[in-house]
């Protein structure tokens, strides 16, 4: 098999693993990867502001607000306004969220991060450089991305970012789930 085909197969395996993990998460827990990440963050801290969640998860405020809206509708989080600054919104997890997290699988990137942390510095740099080069070769090196693996459907705010970067007719197809 040609090197280029081997690279495509390796990329496809990674994409497929992300997709399968995301589908299982939705099927078994009715959660997306980003929802699970935010729930874990909230439960670890007991309470967090929306802005803090956005910064820590490397997501836009609009994306975090949308995710929290959905979690709140499911009874997994509760919001409260700040006592000193009413504009500030804090979120805390519910007992239902705690029960879900007891059984939920780890985020997909946790195994990768464990293995990656055992590599020496030169190997880490080599992997990072190679992946950045592949992203550039595919023309996706300018896309905004968060540091977690998920094939969740793009939020409206993420589609806007892609359109701003690529133009309104490009990037729209990537909003389909599982692509």
Coordinates of C-alpha atoms in Angstrom, one line a residue:
X1 CA 0.0 0.0 0.0
X2 CA 1.3 3.5 -0.9
X3 CA 2.4 5.8 2.0
X4 CA -0.4 8.2 1.1
X5 CA -3.0 5.4 1.4
X6 CA -1.6 4.3 4.7
X7 CA -1.9 7.9 6.0
X8 CA -5.5 8.1 4.8
X9 CA -6.3 4.8 6.5
X10 CA -4.7 5.9 9.8
X11 CA -6.7 9.2 9.6
X12 CA -9.8 7.3 8.9
X13 CA -9.3 5.0 11.9
X14 CA -9.0 8.0 14.1
X15 CA -12.1 9.6 12.6
X16 CA -14.0 6.3 12.9
X17 CA -12.9 5.8 16.6
X18 CA -14.1 9.4 17.4
X19 CA -17.4 8.8 15.6
X20 CA -18.0 5.4 17.3
X21 CA -17.2 6.8 20.7
X22 CA -19.5 9.8 20.1
X23 CA -22.3 7.6 18.9
X24 CA -22.0 5.3 21.9
X25 CA -22.0 8.3 24.3
X26 CA -25.2 9.6 22.7
X27 CA -26.8 6.2 22.5
X28 CA -26.0 5.1 26.0
X29 CA -26.1 8.4 27.9
X30 CA -27.8 10.9 25.5
X31 CA -24.8 13.1 25.9
X32 CA -22.3 14.5 23.3
X33 CA -18.6 14.7 24.1
X34 CA -18.8 18.5 24.8
X35 CA -21.8 18.0 27.1
X36 CA -19.9 15.2 29.0
X37 CA -16.8 17.5 29.2
X38 CA -18.8 20.4 30.7
X39 CA -20.7 18.2 33.1
X40 CA -17.4 16.7 34.4
X41 CA -15.9 20.2 34.8
X42 CA -19.0 21.4 36.6
X43 CA -19.2 18.4 39.0
X44 CA -15.4 18.7 39.8
X45 CA -15.8 22.3 40.8
X46 CA -19.3 22.0 42.4
X47 CA -20.2 25.3 40.6
X48 CA -18.7 27.2 37.7
X49 CA -19.5 30.4 35.8
X50 CA -20.4 30.1 32.1
X51 CA -17.3 32.2 31.2
X52 CA -15.0 30.0 33.2
X53 CA -16.4 26.9 31.5
X54 CA -15.9 28.5 28.1
X55 CA -12.3 29.5 28.8
X56 CA -11.4 26.2 30.4
X57 CA -13.0 24.1 27.6
X58 CA -11.7 26.4 24.8
X59 CA -15.3 26.9 23.6
X60 CA -17.1 30.1 22.7
X61 CA -19.5 31.6 25.2
X62 CA -22.4 31.0 22.8
X63 CA -21.5 27.3 22.4
X64 CA -21.3 26.8 26.2
X65 CA -24.6 28.6 26.7
X66 CA -26.2 26.3 24.1
X67 CA -24.8 23.2 25.7
X68 CA -25.9 24.4 29.2
X69 CA -29.4 25.1 27.9
X70 CA -29.7 21.5 26.7
X71 CA -28.3 20.1 30.0
X72 CA -30.6 22.3 32.0
X73 CA -33.7 21.1 30.0
X74 CA -32.7 17.5 30.9
X75 CA -32.4 18.4 34.6
X76 CA -28.6 17.8 34.7
X77 CA -27.6 21.3 35.7
X78 CA -29.1 24.3 37.5
X79 CA -28.3 28.0 36.9
X80 CA -28.2 30.8 39.4
X81 CA -27.3 34.5 39.0
X82 CA -24.4 36.0 40.8
X83 CA -25.3 37.7 44.0
X84 CA -22.8 40.6 43.5
X85 CA -23.1 40.8 39.7
X86 CA -26.5 39.7 38.3
X87 CA -25.0 39.5 34.8
X88 CA -22.8 36.6 35.9
X89 CA -24.4 33.1 35.6
X90 CA -23.2 30.1 37.7
X91 CA -24.0 26.5 36.9
X92 CA -24.1 23.5 39.3
X93 CA -24.7 19.9 38.6
X94 CA -27.7 18.0 39.9
X95 CA -28.0 14.5 41.5
X96 CA -29.1 13.2 38.0
X97 CA -25.8 14.5 36.5
X98 CA -23.8 12.8 39.3
X99 CA -25.5 9.4 38.6
X100 CA -24.8 9.7 34.9
X101 CA -21.2 10.6 35.5
X102 CA -20.7 7.6 37.8
X103 CA -21.2 5.3 34.8
X104 CA -20.2 7.4 31.9
X105 CA -17.1 6.4 30.0
X106 CA -14.0 8.6 30.0
X107 CA -13.5 11.1 27.3
X108 CA -11.8 9.6 24.3
X109 CA -8.8 11.8 24.5
X110 CA -8.0 10.6 28.1
X111 CA -6.3 7.4 26.9
X112 CA -4.4 9.4 24.2
X113 CA -3.2 11.9 26.8
X114 CA -2.0 9.2 29.2
X115 CA 0.0 7.6 26.4
X116 CA 1.2 10.9 25.0
X117 CA 2.5 12.0 28.4
X118 CA 4.9 9.0 28.4
X119 CA 6.6 10.1 25.2
X120 CA 9.8 12.0 25.3
X121 CA 9.9 15.7 24.2
X122 CA 11.2 15.0 20.7
X123 CA 8.4 12.5 20.0
X124 CA 5.8 14.9 21.2
X125 CA 7.1 17.6 18.9
X126 CA 7.4 15.2 15.9
X127 CA 3.7 14.2 16.4
X128 CA 2.5 17.7 16.7
X129 CA 4.5 18.9 13.7
X130 CA 3.2 16.0 11.6
X131 CA -0.4 16.6 12.6
X132 CA -0.2 20.3 11.9
X133 CA 1.3 19.6 8.5
X134 CA -1.5 17.2 7.7
X135 CA -4.1 19.8 8.8
X136 CA -2.3 22.4 6.5
X137 CA -2.2 19.9 3.6
X138 CA -6.0 19.4 4.0
X139 CA -6.6 23.1 4.2
X140 CA -8.1 22.9 7.7
X141 CA -5.3 24.4 9.7
X142 CA -7.2 27.6 10.3
X143 CA -10.3 26.0 11.7
X144 CA -11.0 26.8 15.3
X145 CA -11.0 23.6 17.4
X146 CA -11.3 22.7 21.1
X147 CA -8.9 20.3 22.8
X148 CA -11.3 17.3 22.9
X149 CA -12.3 14.6 20.5
X150 CA -16.0 14.4 19.5
X151 CA -18.0 14.2 16.3
X152 CA -20.9 16.2 17.7
X153 CA -22.9 18.3 15.3
X154 CA -21.5 21.8 15.0
X155 CA -23.3 24.5 16.9
X156 CA -24.5 27.6 15.0
X157 CA -21.7 29.7 16.5
X158 CA -19.1 27.2 15.2
X159 CA -20.7 27.2 11.7
X160 CA -20.4 31.0 11.7
X161 CA -16.7 30.8 12.6
X162 CA -16.1 28.4 9.7
X163 CA -18.1 30.6 7.3
X164 CA -16.1 33.6 8.4
X165 CA -12.8 31.7 7.7
X166 CA -13.8 30.0 4.5
X167 CA -16.6 32.0 3.0
X168 CA -20.3 31.3 3.2
X169 CA -20.5 28.5 0.7
X170 CA -17.6 26.5 2.1
X171 CA -17.7 24.6 5.4
X172 CA -21.5 24.3 5.4
X173 CA -21.3 20.6 4.4
X174 CA -19.1 19.9 7.4
X175 CA -22.0 20.7 9.7
X176 CA -23.4 17.3 9.1
X177 CA -23.2 14.9 11.9
X178 CA -20.6 12.2 11.7
X179 CA -18.5 13.9 8.9

